[in-house]
Structure formats: structure tokens, C-alpha cells
Amino acid sequence: MNDNASYRQYLQHHALNNPGAARRAEAQALLNQVGDDGNLNGNFLMGQKVDRGWFRSPDVREQTSNGYTASTLNRSVNPWWMNSYAS
């Protein structure tokens, strides 16, 4: 991998070429929601409003990307990939 690759280019490389299916899936999930700055999309992290009917206030449901929840991507997956990218 080129040392000048951006974070997203690094993730793209692993989404296509990593030998482990789980790591490919993680990289793809991040590609769907992360910028080159390493931060996840704020709207993705805020959740999705789910209308529960006229008399009830809407619920907020955690969003997912490629099967991974926003909290998992934010707390576990993205930090692991950022460390990997930095080293």
C-alpha cells in the first residue's frame, strides 16, 4: 500500500483485498460512513427517527452500515482501523 494513501484509500484497499472476510466487511462499513479525516458522518451517528404514530413521539433508532451499528463503528471498529492506518 502506498504511504501517501488517504484513510479512505486505505480502507478501499482493504475492503477489496484483505484476506479476512470480517476485515473486508468492516472496511466497507467504514467506507460507507467515514471521511478522510477519520470521523464518522454525524447524521449517521445521530440515528434515524422512527415514527410510532400520531399520539406518540418518534423513537430514534441506531443506524447500521454493512451490518455494523453506529456505536460499534464509532467505539471499536474505526479506532482499530485508524491505529492500523497510522502504523
mmCIF file as gemmi writes it, N, C-alpha and C atoms, coordinates in Angstrom:
data_model
loop_
_atom_site.group_PDB
_atom_site.id
_atom_site.type_symbol
_atom_site.label_atom_id
_atom_site.label_alt_id
_atom_site.label_comp_id
_atom_site.label_asym_id
_atom_site.label_entity_id
_atom_site.label_seq_id
_atom_site.pdbx_PDB_ins_code
_atom_site.Cartn_x
_atom_site.Cartn_y
_atom_site.Cartn_z
_atom_site.occupancy
_atom_site.B_iso_or_equiv
_atom_site.pdbx_formal_charge
_atom_site.auth_seq_id
_atom_site.auth_asym_id
_atom_site.pdbx_PDB_model_num
ATOM 1 N N . MET Axp A 1 ? 0.838 -1.173 0 1 0 ? 1 A 1
ATOM 2 C CA . MET Axp A 1 ? 0 0 0 1 0 ? 1 A 1
ATOM 3 C C . MET Axp A 1 ? 0.883 1.236 0 1 0 ? 1 A 1
ATOM 4 N N . ASN Axp A 2 ? 0.535 2.22 -0.794 1 0 ? 2 A 1
ATOM 5 C CA . ASN Axp A 2 ? 1.277 3.461 -0.918 1 0 ? 2 A 1
ATOM 6 C C . ASN Axp A 2 ? 1.225 4.243 0.392 1 0 ? 2 A 1
ATOM 7 N N . ASP Axp A 3 ? 2.378 4.754 0.839 1 0 ? 3 A 1
ATOM 8 C CA . ASP Axp A 3 ? 2.431 5.518 2.087 1 0 ? 3 A 1
ATOM 9 C C . ASP Axp A 3 ? 1.646 6.82 2.006 1 0 ? 3 A 1
ATOM 10 N N . ASN Axp A 4 ? 1.358 7.319 0.793 1 0 ? 4 A 1
ATOM 11 C CA . ASN Axp A 4 ? 0.635 8.57 0.625 1 0 ? 4 A 1
ATOM 12 C C . ASN Axp A 4 ? -0.872 8.37 0.502 1 0 ? 4 A 1
ATOM 13 N N . ALA Axp A 5 ? -1.331 7.173 0.719 1 0 ? 5 A 1
ATOM 14 C CA . ALA Axp A 5 ? -2.765 6.881 0.576 1 0 ? 5 A 1
ATOM 15 C C . ALA Axp A 5 ? -3.557 7.59 1.661 1 0 ? 5 A 1
ATOM 16 N N . SER Axp A 6 ? -4.712 8.111 1.282 1 0 ? 6 A 1
ATOM 17 C CA . SER Axp A 6 ? -5.61 8.707 2.266 1 0 ? 6 A 1
ATOM 18 C C . SER Axp A 6 ? -6.254 7.584 3.083 1 0 ? 6 A 1
ATOM 19 N N . TYR Axp A 7 ? -6.917 7.965 4.155 1 0 ? 7 A 1
ATOM 20 C CA . TYR Axp A 7 ? -7.583 6.977 5.001 1 0 ? 7 A 1
ATOM 21 C C . TYR Axp A 7 ? -8.623 6.192 4.205 1 0 ? 7 A 1
ATOM 22 N N . ARG Axp A 8 ? -9.411 6.893 3.394 1 0 ? 8 A 1
ATOM 23 C CA . ARG Axp A 8 ? -10.431 6.208 2.597 1 0 ? 8 A 1
ATOM 24 C C . ARG Axp A 8 ? -9.795 5.291 1.548 1 0 ? 8 A 1
ATOM 25 N N . GLN Axp A 9 ? -8.693 5.696 0.958 1 0 ? 9 A 1
ATOM 26 C CA . GLN Axp A 9 ? -7.997 4.824 0.002 1 0 ? 9 A 1
ATOM 27 C C . GLN Axp A 9 ? -7.477 3.571 0.708 1 0 ? 9 A 1
ATOM 28 N N . TYR Axp A 10 ? -6.982 3.755 1.916 1 0 ? 10 A 1
ATOM 29 C CA . TYR Axp A 10 ? -6.517 2.634 2.726 1 0 ? 10 A 1
ATOM 30 C C . TYR Axp A 10 ? -7.664 1.656 2.998 1 0 ? 10 A 1
ATOM 31 N N . LEU Axp A 11 ? -8.813 2.204 3.39 1 0 ? 11 A 1
ATOM 32 C CA . LEU Axp A 11 ? -9.983 1.353 3.643 1 0 ? 11 A 1
ATOM 33 C C . LEU Axp A 11 ? -10.449 0.658 2.363 1 0 ? 11 A 1
ATOM 34 N N . GLN Axp A 12 ? -10.446 1.386 1.249 1 0 ? 12 A 1
ATOM 35 C CA . GLN Axp A 12 ? -10.863 0.803 -0.033 1 0 ? 12 A 1
ATOM 36 C C . GLN Axp A 12 ? -9.978 -0.375 -0.395 1 0 ? 12 A 1
ATOM 37 N N . HIS Axp A 13 ? -8.676 -0.208 -0.208 1 0 ? 13 A 1
ATOM 38 C CA . HIS Axp A 13 ? -7.733 -1.299 -0.487 1 0 ? 13 A 1
ATOM 39 C C . HIS Axp A 13 ? -8.093 -2.539 0.335 1 0 ? 13 A 1
ATOM 40 N N . HIS Axp A 14 ? -8.368 -2.336 1.613 1 0 ? 14 A 1
ATOM 41 C CA . HIS Axp A 14 ? -8.681 -3.48 2.481 1 0 ? 14 A 1
ATOM 42 C C . HIS Axp A 14 ? -10.079 -4.04 2.218 1 0 ? 14 A 1
ATOM 43 N N . ALA Axp A 15 ? -11.009 -3.192 1.836 1 0 ? 15 A 1
ATOM 44 C CA . ALA Axp A 15 ? -12.355 -3.675 1.507 1 0 ? 15 A 1
ATOM 45 C C . ALA Axp A 15 ? -12.311 -4.608 0.303 1 0 ? 15 A 1
ATOM 46 N N . LEU Axp A 16 ? -11.365 -4.389 -0.576 1 0 ? 16 A 1
ATOM 47 C CA . LEU Axp A 16 ? -11.246 -5.221 -1.787 1 0 ? 16 A 1
ATOM 48 C C . LEU Axp A 16 ? -10.262 -6.365 -1.643 1 0 ? 16 A 1
ATOM 49 N N . ASN Axp A 17 ? -9.215 -6.193 -0.829 1 0 ? 17 A 1
ATOM 50 C CA . ASN Axp A 17 ? -8.095 -7.133 -0.857 1 0 ? 17 A 1
ATOM 51 C C . ASN Axp A 17 ? -7.76 -7.846 0.447 1 0 ? 17 A 1
ATOM 52 N N . ASN Axp A 18 ? -8.347 -7.459 1.55 1 0 ? 18 A 1
ATOM 53 C CA . ASN Axp A 18 ? -7.981 -8.093 2.815 1 0 ? 18 A 1
ATOM 54 C C . ASN Axp A 18 ? -8.386 -9.56 2.774 1 0 ? 18 A 1
ATOM 55 N N . PRO Axp A 19 ? -7.498 -10.472 3.22 1 0 ? 19 A 1
ATOM 56 C CA . PRO Axp A 19 ? -7.829 -11.896 3.182 1 0 ? 19 A 1
ATOM 57 C C . PRO Axp A 19 ? -8.948 -12.314 4.144 1 0 ? 19 A 1
ATOM 58 N N . GLY Axp A 20 ? -9.209 -11.515 5.162 1 0 ? 20 A 1
ATOM 59 C CA . GLY Axp A 20 ? -10.255 -11.854 6.13 1 0 ? 20 A 1
ATOM 60 C C . GLY Axp A 20 ? -11.59 -11.221 5.762 1 0 ? 20 A 1
ATOM 61 N N . ALA Axp A 21 ? -12.63 -12.028 5.695 1 0 ? 21 A 1
ATOM 62 C CA . ALA Axp A 21 ? -13.962 -11.527 5.336 1 0 ? 21 A 1
ATOM 63 C C . ALA Axp A 21 ? -14.47 -10.495 6.344 1 0 ? 21 A 1
ATOM 64 N N . ALA Axp A 22 ? -14.203 -10.705 7.627 1 0 ? 22 A 1
ATOM 65 C CA . ALA Axp A 22 ? -14.662 -9.758 8.644 1 0 ? 22 A 1
ATOM 66 C C . ALA Axp A 22 ? -13.989 -8.402 8.467 1 0 ? 22 A 1
ATOM 67 N N . ARG Axp A 23 ? -12.702 -8.394 8.193 1 0 ? 23 A 1
ATOM 68 C CA . ARG Axp A 23 ? -11.981 -7.129 7.994 1 0 ? 23 A 1
ATOM 69 C C . ARG Axp A 23 ? -12.452 -6.436 6.718 1 0 ? 23 A 1
ATOM 70 N N . ARG Axp A 24 ? -12.734 -7.19 5.667 1 0 ? 24 A 1
ATOM 71 C CA . ARG Axp A 24 ? -13.286 -6.591 4.44 1 0 ? 24 A 1
ATOM 72 C C . ARG Axp A 24 ? -14.63 -5.936 4.734 1 0 ? 24 A 1
ATOM 73 N N . ALA Axp A 25 ? -15.472 -6.609 5.508 1 0 ? 25 A 1
ATOM 74 C CA . ALA Axp A 25 ? -16.792 -6.077 5.852 1 0 ? 25 A 1
ATOM 75 C C . ALA Axp A 25 ? -16.669 -4.821 6.713 1 0 ? 25 A 1
ATOM 76 N N . GLU Axp A 26 ? -15.746 -4.812 7.666 1 0 ? 26 A 1
ATOM 77 C CA . GLU Axp A 26 ? -15.525 -3.632 8.494 1 0 ? 26 A 1
ATOM 78 C C . GLU Axp A 26 ? -15.064 -2.453 7.645 1 0 ? 26 A 1
ATOM 79 N N . ALA Axp A 27 ? -14.106 -2.7 6.776 1 0 ? 27 A 1
ATOM 80 C CA . ALA Axp A 27 ? -13.585 -1.633 5.923 1 0 ? 27 A 1
ATOM 81 C C . ALA Axp A 27 ? -14.69 -1.063 5.042 1 0 ? 27 A 1
ATOM 82 N N . GLN Axp A 28 ? -15.545 -1.922 4.504 1 0 ? 28 A 1
ATOM 83 C CA . GLN Axp A 28 ? -16.642 -1.446 3.665 1 0 ? 28 A 1
ATOM 84 C C . GLN Axp A 28 ? -17.655 -0.657 4.484 1 0 ? 28 A 1
ATOM 85 N N . ALA Axp A 29 ? -17.948 -1.111 5.683 1 0 ? 29 A 1
ATOM 86 C CA . ALA Axp A 29 ? -18.881 -0.395 6.552 1 0 ? 29 A 1
ATOM 87 C C . ALA Axp A 29 ? -18.353 1.012 6.854 1 0 ? 29 A 1
ATOM 88 N N . LEU Axp A 30 ? -17.06 1.112 7.113 1 0 ? 30 A 1
ATOM 89 C CA . LEU Axp A 30 ? -16.464 2.424 7.362 1 0 ? 30 A 1
ATOM 90 C C . LEU Axp A 30 ? -16.474 3.281 6.106 1 0 ? 30 A 1
ATOM 91 N N . LEU Axp A 31 ? -16.157 2.695 4.971 1 0 ? 31 A 1
ATOM 92 C CA . LEU Axp A 31 ? -16.174 3.458 3.72 1 0 ? 31 A 1
ATOM 93 C C . LEU Axp A 31 ? -17.527 4.108 3.477 1 0 ? 31 A 1
ATOM 94 N N . ASN Axp A 32 ? -18.58 3.442 3.885 1 0 ? 32 A 1
ATOM 95 C CA . ASN Axp A 32 ? -19.924 3.977 3.69 1 0 ? 32 A 1
ATOM 96 C C . ASN Axp A 32 ? -20.187 5.225 4.538 1 0 ? 32 A 1
ATOM 97 N N . GLN Axp A 33 ? -19.423 5.428 5.622 1 0 ? 33 A 1
ATOM 98 C CA . GLN Axp A 33 ? -19.786 6.472 6.587 1 0 ? 33 A 1
ATOM 99 C C . GLN Axp A 33 ? -18.648 7.371 7.052 1 0 ? 33 A 1
ATOM 100 N N . VAL Axp A 34 ? -17.432 7.14 6.633 1 0 ? 34 A 1
ATOM 101 C CA . VAL Axp A 34 ? -16.297 7.898 7.182 1 0 ? 34 A 1
ATOM 102 C C . VAL Axp A 34 ? -15.655 8.765 6.104 1 0 ? 34 A 1
ATOM 103 N N . GLY Axp A 35 ? -15.063 9.891 6.554 1 0 ? 35 A 1
ATOM 104 C CA . GLY Axp A 35 ? -14.318 10.764 5.657 1 0 ? 35 A 1
ATOM 105 C C . GLY Axp A 35 ? -12.828 10.544 5.825 1 0 ? 35 A 1
ATOM 106 N N . ASP Axp A 36 ? -12.029 11.208 4.987 1 0 ? 36 A 1
ATOM 107 C CA . ASP Axp A 36 ? -10.575 11.089 5.097 1 0 ? 36 A 1
ATOM 108 C C . ASP Axp A 36 ? -10.043 11.604 6.427 1 0 ? 36 A 1
ATOM 109 N N . ASP Axp A 37 ? -10.832 12.429 7.109 1 0 ? 37 A 1
ATOM 110 C CA . ASP Axp A 37 ? -10.416 12.935 8.418 1 0 ? 37 A 1
ATOM 111 C C . ASP Axp A 37 ? -10.567 11.879 9.509 1 0 ? 37 A 1
ATOM 112 N N . GLY Axp A 38 ? -11.171 10.737 9.165 1 0 ? 38 A 1
ATOM 113 C CA . GLY Axp A 38 ? -11.348 9.659 10.132 1 0 ? 38 A 1
ATOM 114 C C . GLY Axp A 38 ? -12.591 9.77 10.976 1 0 ? 38 A 1
ATOM 115 N N . ASN Axp A 39 ? -13.376 10.804 10.749 1 0 ? 39 A 1
ATOM 116 C CA . ASN Axp A 39 ? -14.606 10.996 11.529 1 0 ? 39 A 1
ATOM 117 C C . ASN Axp A 39 ? -15.801 10.394 10.808 1 0 ? 39 A 1
ATOM 118 N N . LEU Axp A 40 ? -16.672 9.778 11.583 1 0 ? 40 A 1
ATOM 119 C CA . LEU Axp A 40 ? -17.895 9.219 11.024 1 0 ? 40 A 1
ATOM 120 C C . LEU Axp A 40 ? -18.899 10.336 10.74 1 0 ? 40 A 1
ATOM 121 N N . ASN Axp A 41 ? -19.74 10.11 9.762 1 0 ? 41 A 1
ATOM 122 C CA . ASN Axp A 41 ? -20.793 11.043 9.379 1 0 ? 41 A 1
ATOM 123 C C . ASN Axp A 41 ? -21.669 11.335 10.602 1 0 ? 41 A 1
ATOM 124 N N . GLY Axp A 42 ? -21.806 12.605 10.941 1 0 ? 42 A 1
ATOM 125 C CA . GLY Axp A 42 ? -22.581 13 12.111 1 0 ? 42 A 1
ATOM 126 C C . GLY Axp A 42 ? -24.041 12.591 12.026 1 0 ? 42 A 1
ATOM 127 N N . ASN Axp A 43 ? -24.633 12.679 10.85 1 0 ? 43 A 1
ATOM 128 C CA . ASN Axp A 43 ? -26.031 12.262 10.687 1 0 ? 43 A 1
ATOM 129 C C . ASN Axp A 43 ? -26.193 10.768 10.921 1 0 ? 43 A 1
ATOM 130 N N . PHE Axp A 44 ? -25.217 9.999 10.525 1 0 ? 44 A 1
ATOM 131 C CA . PHE Axp A 44 ? -25.225 8.551 10.759 1 0 ? 44 A 1
ATOM 132 C C . PHE Axp A 44 ? -25.187 8.269 12.259 1 0 ? 44 A 1
ATOM 133 N N . LEU Axp A 45 ? -24.354 8.998 12.981 1 0 ? 45 A 1
ATOM 134 C CA . LEU Axp A 45 ? -24.223 8.785 14.425 1 0 ? 45 A 1
ATOM 135 C C . LEU Axp A 45 ? -25.463 9.233 15.202 1 0 ? 45 A 1
ATOM 136 N N . MET Axp A 46 ? -26.194 10.209 14.672 1 0 ? 46 A 1
ATOM 137 C CA . MET Axp A 46 ? -27.369 10.75 15.369 1 0 ? 46 A 1
ATOM 138 C C . MET Axp A 46 ? -28.538 9.764 15.391 1 0 ? 46 A 1
ATOM 139 N N . GLY Axp A 47 ? -28.584 8.845 14.488 1 0 ? 47 A 1
ATOM 140 C CA . GLY Axp A 47 ? -29.666 7.874 14.461 1 0 ? 47 A 1
ATOM 141 C C . GLY Axp A 47 ? -30.754 8.255 13.487 1 0 ? 47 A 1
ATOM 142 N N . GLN Axp A 48 ? -31.727 7.402 13.388 1 0 ? 48 A 1
ATOM 143 C CA . GLN Axp A 48 ? -32.824 7.571 12.437 1 0 ? 48 A 1
ATOM 144 C C . GLN Axp A 48 ? -34.137 7.635 13.212 1 0 ? 48 A 1
ATOM 145 N N . LYS Axp A 49 ? -34.912 8.675 12.961 1 0 ? 49 A 1
ATOM 146 C CA . LYS Axp A 49 ? -36.206 8.795 13.635 1 0 ? 49 A 1
ATOM 147 C C . LYS Axp A 49 ? -37.185 7.786 13.052 1 0 ? 49 A 1
ATOM 148 N N . VAL Axp A 50 ? -37.909 7.146 13.942 1 0 ? 50 A 1
ATOM 149 C CA . VAL Axp A 50 ? -38.911 6.17 13.542 1 0 ? 50 A 1
ATOM 150 C C . VAL Axp A 50 ? -40.253 6.652 14.081 1 0 ? 50 A 1
ATOM 151 N N . ASP Axp A 51 ? -41.17 6.941 13.184 1 0 ? 51 A 1
ATOM 152 C CA . ASP Axp A 51 ? -42.491 7.437 13.587 1 0 ? 51 A 1
ATOM 153 C C . ASP Axp A 51 ? -43.3 6.296 14.189 1 0 ? 51 A 1
ATOM 154 N N . ARG Axp A 52 ? -43.796 6.515 15.402 1 0 ? 52 A 1
ATOM 155 C CA . ARG Axp A 52 ? -44.559 5.477 16.109 1 0 ? 52 A 1
ATOM 156 C C . ARG Axp A 52 ? -46.05 5.761 16.11 1 0 ? 52 A 1
ATOM 157 N N . GLY Axp A 53 ? -46.48 6.736 15.366 1 0 ? 53 A 1
ATOM 158 C CA . GLY Axp A 53 ? -47.908 7.043 15.337 1 0 ? 53 A 1
ATOM 159 C C . GLY Axp A 53 ? -48.186 8.47 15.764 1 0 ? 53 A 1
ATOM 160 N N . TRP Axp A 54 ? -49.428 8.879 15.582 1 0 ? 54 A 1
ATOM 161 C CA . TRP Axp A 54 ? -49.799 10.267 15.784 1 0 ? 54 A 1
ATOM 162 C C . TRP Axp A 54 ? -49.691 10.717 17.231 1 0 ? 54 A 1
ATOM 163 N N . PHE Axp A 55 ? -50.028 9.885 18.2 1 0 ? 55 A 1
ATOM 164 C CA . PHE Axp A 55 ? -50.052 10.293 19.608 1 0 ? 55 A 1
ATOM 165 C C . PHE Axp A 55 ? -48.712 10.078 20.326 1 0 ? 55 A 1
ATOM 166 N N . ARG Axp A 56 ? -47.789 9.451 19.68 1 0 ? 56 A 1
ATOM 167 C CA . ARG Axp A 56 ? -46.534 9.113 20.353 1 0 ? 56 A 1
ATOM 168 C C . ARG Axp A 56 ? -45.376 9.871 19.716 1 0 ? 56 A 1
ATOM 169 N N . SER Axp A 57 ? -44.421 10.214 20.528 1 0 ? 57 A 1
ATOM 170 C CA . SER Axp A 57 ? -43.234 10.881 19.983 1 0 ? 57 A 1
ATOM 171 C C . SER Axp A 57 ? -42.382 9.857 19.235 1 0 ? 57 A 1
ATOM 172 N N . PRO Axp A 58 ? -41.634 10.305 18.244 1 0 ? 58 A 1
ATOM 173 C CA . PRO Axp A 58 ? -40.836 9.356 17.464 1 0 ? 58 A 1
ATOM 174 C C . PRO Axp A 58 ? -39.691 8.76 18.283 1 0 ? 58 A 1
ATOM 175 N N . ASP Axp A 59 ? -39.362 7.54 17.997 1 0 ? 59 A 1
ATOM 176 C CA . ASP Axp A 59 ? -38.182 6.89 18.565 1 0 ? 59 A 1
ATOM 177 C C . ASP Axp A 59 ? -36.994 7.208 17.679 1 0 ? 59 A 1
ATOM 178 N N . VAL Axp A 60 ? -35.814 7.083 18.234 1 0 ? 60 A 1
ATOM 179 C CA . VAL Axp A 60 ? -34.598 7.217 17.442 1 0 ? 60 A 1
ATOM 180 C C . VAL Axp A 60 ? -33.927 5.85 17.434 1 0 ? 60 A 1
ATOM 181 N N . ARG Axp A 61 ? -33.739 5.329 16.248 1 0 ? 61 A 1
ATOM 182 C CA . ARG Axp A 61 ? -33.13 4.013 16.083 1 0 ? 61 A 1
ATOM 183 C C . ARG Axp A 61 ? -31.685 4.193 15.613 1 0 ? 61 A 1
ATOM 184 N N . GLU Axp A 62 ? -30.806 3.402 16.187 1 0 ? 62 A 1
ATOM 185 C CA . GLU Axp A 62 ? -29.404 3.436 15.773 1 0 ? 62 A 1
ATOM 186 C C . GLU Axp A 62 ? -29.291 2.931 14.331 1 0 ? 62 A 1
ATOM 187 N N . GLN Axp A 63 ? -28.524 3.638 13.542 1 0 ? 63 A 1
ATOM 188 C CA . GLN Axp A 63 ? -28.361 3.246 12.143 1 0 ? 63 A 1
ATOM 189 C C . GLN Axp A 63 ? -27.265 2.194 12.01 1 0 ? 63 A 1
ATOM 190 N N . THR Axp A 64 ? -27.297 1.5 10.884 1 0 ? 64 A 1
ATOM 191 C CA . THR Axp A 64 ? -26.29 0.487 10.604 1 0 ? 64 A 1
ATOM 192 C C . THR Axp A 64 ? -25.654 0.744 9.246 1 0 ? 64 A 1
ATOM 193 N N . SER Axp A 65 ? -24.453 0.234 9.095 1 0 ? 65 A 1
ATOM 194 C CA . SER Axp A 65 ? -23.724 0.279 7.839 1 0 ? 65 A 1
ATOM 195 C C . SER Axp A 65 ? -23.092 -1.082 7.627 1 0 ? 65 A 1
ATOM 196 N N . ASN Axp A 66 ? -23.497 -1.755 6.581 1 0 ? 66 A 1
ATOM 197 C CA . ASN Axp A 66 ? -22.954 -3.066 6.243 1 0 ? 66 A 1
ATOM 198 C C . ASN Axp A 66 ? -23.064 -4.041 7.418 1 0 ? 66 A 1
ATOM 199 N N . GLY Axp A 67 ? -24.132 -3.906 8.202 1 0 ? 67 A 1
ATOM 200 C CA . GLY Axp A 67 ? -24.371 -4.81 9.326 1 0 ? 67 A 1
ATOM 201 C C . GLY Axp A 67 ? -23.784 -4.362 10.65 1 0 ? 67 A 1
ATOM 202 N N . TYR Axp A 68 ? -23.049 -3.26 10.68 1 0 ? 68 A 1
ATOM 203 C CA . TYR Axp A 68 ? -22.43 -2.76 11.902 1 0 ? 68 A 1
ATOM 204 C C . TYR Axp A 68 ? -23.208 -1.542 12.404 1 0 ? 68 A 1
ATOM 205 N N . THR Axp A 69 ? -23.485 -1.496 13.704 1 0 ? 69 A 1
ATOM 206 C CA . THR Axp A 69 ? -24.203 -0.351 14.256 1 0 ? 69 A 1
ATOM 207 C C . THR Axp A 69 ? -23.271 0.857 14.35 1 0 ? 69 A 1
ATOM 208 N N . ALA Axp A 70 ? -23.875 2.031 14.425 1 0 ? 70 A 1
ATOM 209 C CA . ALA Axp A 70 ? -23.106 3.268 14.525 1 0 ? 70 A 1
ATOM 210 C C . ALA Axp A 70 ? -22.189 3.252 15.748 1 0 ? 70 A 1
ATOM 211 N N . SER Axp A 71 ? -22.703 2.792 16.877 1 0 ? 71 A 1
ATOM 212 C CA . SER Axp A 71 ? -21.885 2.788 18.094 1 0 ? 71 A 1
ATOM 213 C C . SER Axp A 71 ? -20.702 1.828 17.974 1 0 ? 71 A 1
ATOM 214 N N . THR Axp A 72 ? -20.903 0.69 17.354 1 0 ? 72 A 1
ATOM 215 C CA . THR Axp A 72 ? -19.799 -0.261 17.177 1 0 ? 72 A 1
ATOM 216 C C . THR Axp A 72 ? -18.744 0.32 16.254 1 0 ? 72 A 1
ATOM 217 N N . LEU Axp A 73 ? -19.179 0.931 15.159 1 0 ? 73 A 1
ATOM 218 C CA . LEU Axp A 73 ? -18.21 1.545 14.25 1 0 ? 73 A 1
ATOM 219 C C . LEU Axp A 73 ? -17.444 2.661 14.948 1 0 ? 73 A 1
ATOM 220 N N . ASN Axp A 74 ? -18.145 3.461 15.737 1 0 ? 74 A 1
ATOM 221 C CA . ASN Axp A 74 ? -17.533 4.618 16.385 1 0 ? 74 A 1
ATOM 222 C C . ASN Axp A 74 ? -16.594 4.23 17.517 1 0 ? 74 A 1
ATOM 223 N N . ARG Axp A 75 ? -16.965 3.243 18.319 1 0 ? 75 A 1
ATOM 224 C CA . ARG Axp A 75 ? -16.203 2.916 19.527 1 0 ? 75 A 1
ATOM 225 C C . ARG Axp A 75 ? -15.149 1.832 19.326 1 0 ? 75 A 1
ATOM 226 N N . SER Axp A 76 ? -15.365 0.927 18.376 1 0 ? 76 A 1
ATOM 227 C CA . SER Axp A 76 ? -14.456 -0.217 18.241 1 0 ? 76 A 1
ATOM 228 C C . SER Axp A 76 ? -13.783 -0.298 16.88 1 0 ? 76 A 1
ATOM 229 N N . VAL Axp A 77 ? -14.592 -0.303 15.84 1 0 ? 77 A 1
ATOM 230 C CA . VAL Axp A 77 ? -14.069 -0.585 14.503 1 0 ? 77 A 1
ATOM 231 C C . VAL Axp A 77 ? -13.202 0.562 13.982 1 0 ? 77 A 1
ATOM 232 N N . ASN Axp A 78 ? -13.733 1.786 14.012 1 0 ? 78 A 1
ATOM 233 C CA . ASN Axp A 78 ? -12.961 2.908 13.469 1 0 ? 78 A 1
ATOM 234 C C . ASN Axp A 78 ? -11.663 3.142 14.244 1 0 ? 78 A 1
ATOM 235 N N . PRO Axp A 79 ? -11.642 3.102 15.575 1 0 ? 79 A 1
ATOM 236 C CA . PRO Axp A 79 ? -10.359 3.269 16.267 1 0 ? 79 A 1
ATOM 237 C C . PRO Axp A 79 ? -9.328 2.2 15.88 1 0 ? 79 A 1
ATOM 238 N N . TRP Axp A 80 ? -9.773 0.959 15.7 1 0 ? 80 A 1
ATOM 239 C CA . TRP Axp A 80 ? -8.84 -0.096 15.302 1 0 ? 80 A 1
ATOM 240 C C . TRP Axp A 80 ? -8.232 0.219 13.936 1 0 ? 80 A 1
ATOM 241 N N . TRP Axp A 81 ? -9.093 0.602 12.974 1 0 ? 81 A 1
ATOM 242 C CA . TRP Axp A 81 ? -8.606 0.905 11.626 1 0 ? 81 A 1
ATOM 243 C C . TRP Axp A 81 ? -7.745 2.163 11.604 1 0 ? 81 A 1
ATOM 244 N N . MET Axp A 82 ? -8.07 3.166 12.426 1 0 ? 82 A 1
ATOM 245 C CA . MET Axp A 82 ? -7.243 4.374 12.487 1 0 ? 82 A 1
ATOM 246 C C . MET Axp A 82 ? -5.852 4.04 13.008 1 0 ? 82 A 1
ATOM 247 N N . ASN Axp A 83 ? -5.758 3.163 14.029 1 0 ? 83 A 1
ATOM 248 C CA . ASN Axp A 83 ? -4.449 2.733 14.534 1 0 ? 83 A 1
ATOM 249 C C . ASN Axp A 83 ? -3.681 1.975 13.471 1 0 ? 83 A 1
ATOM 250 N N . SER Axp A 84 ? -4.367 1.107 12.764 1 0 ? 84 A 1
ATOM 251 C CA . SER Axp A 84 ? -3.74 0.34 11.693 1 0 ? 84 A 1
ATOM 252 C C . SER Axp A 84 ? -3.221 1.263 10.599 1 0 ? 84 A 1
ATOM 253 N N . TYR Axp A 85 ? -4.018 2.247 10.226 1 0 ? 85 A 1
ATOM 254 C CA . TYR Axp A 85 ? -3.642 3.21 9.191 1 0 ? 85 A 1
ATOM 255 C C . TYR Axp A 85 ? -2.428 4.037 9.629 1 0 ? 85 A 1
ATOM 256 N N . ALA Axp A 86 ? -2.39 4.418 10.896 1 0 ? 86 A 1
ATOM 257 C CA . ALA Axp A 86 ? -1.31 5.25 11.411 1 0 ? 86 A 1
ATOM 258 C C . ALA Axp A 86 ? 0.022 4.507 11.503 1 0 ? 86 A 1
ATOM 259 N N . SER Axp A 87 ? -0.025 3.195 11.633 1 0 ? 87 A 1
ATOM 260 C CA . SER Axp A 87 ? 1.223 2.444 11.805 1 0 ? 87 A 1
ATOM 261 C C . SER Axp A 87 ? 1.772 1.864 10.532 1 0 ? 87 A 1
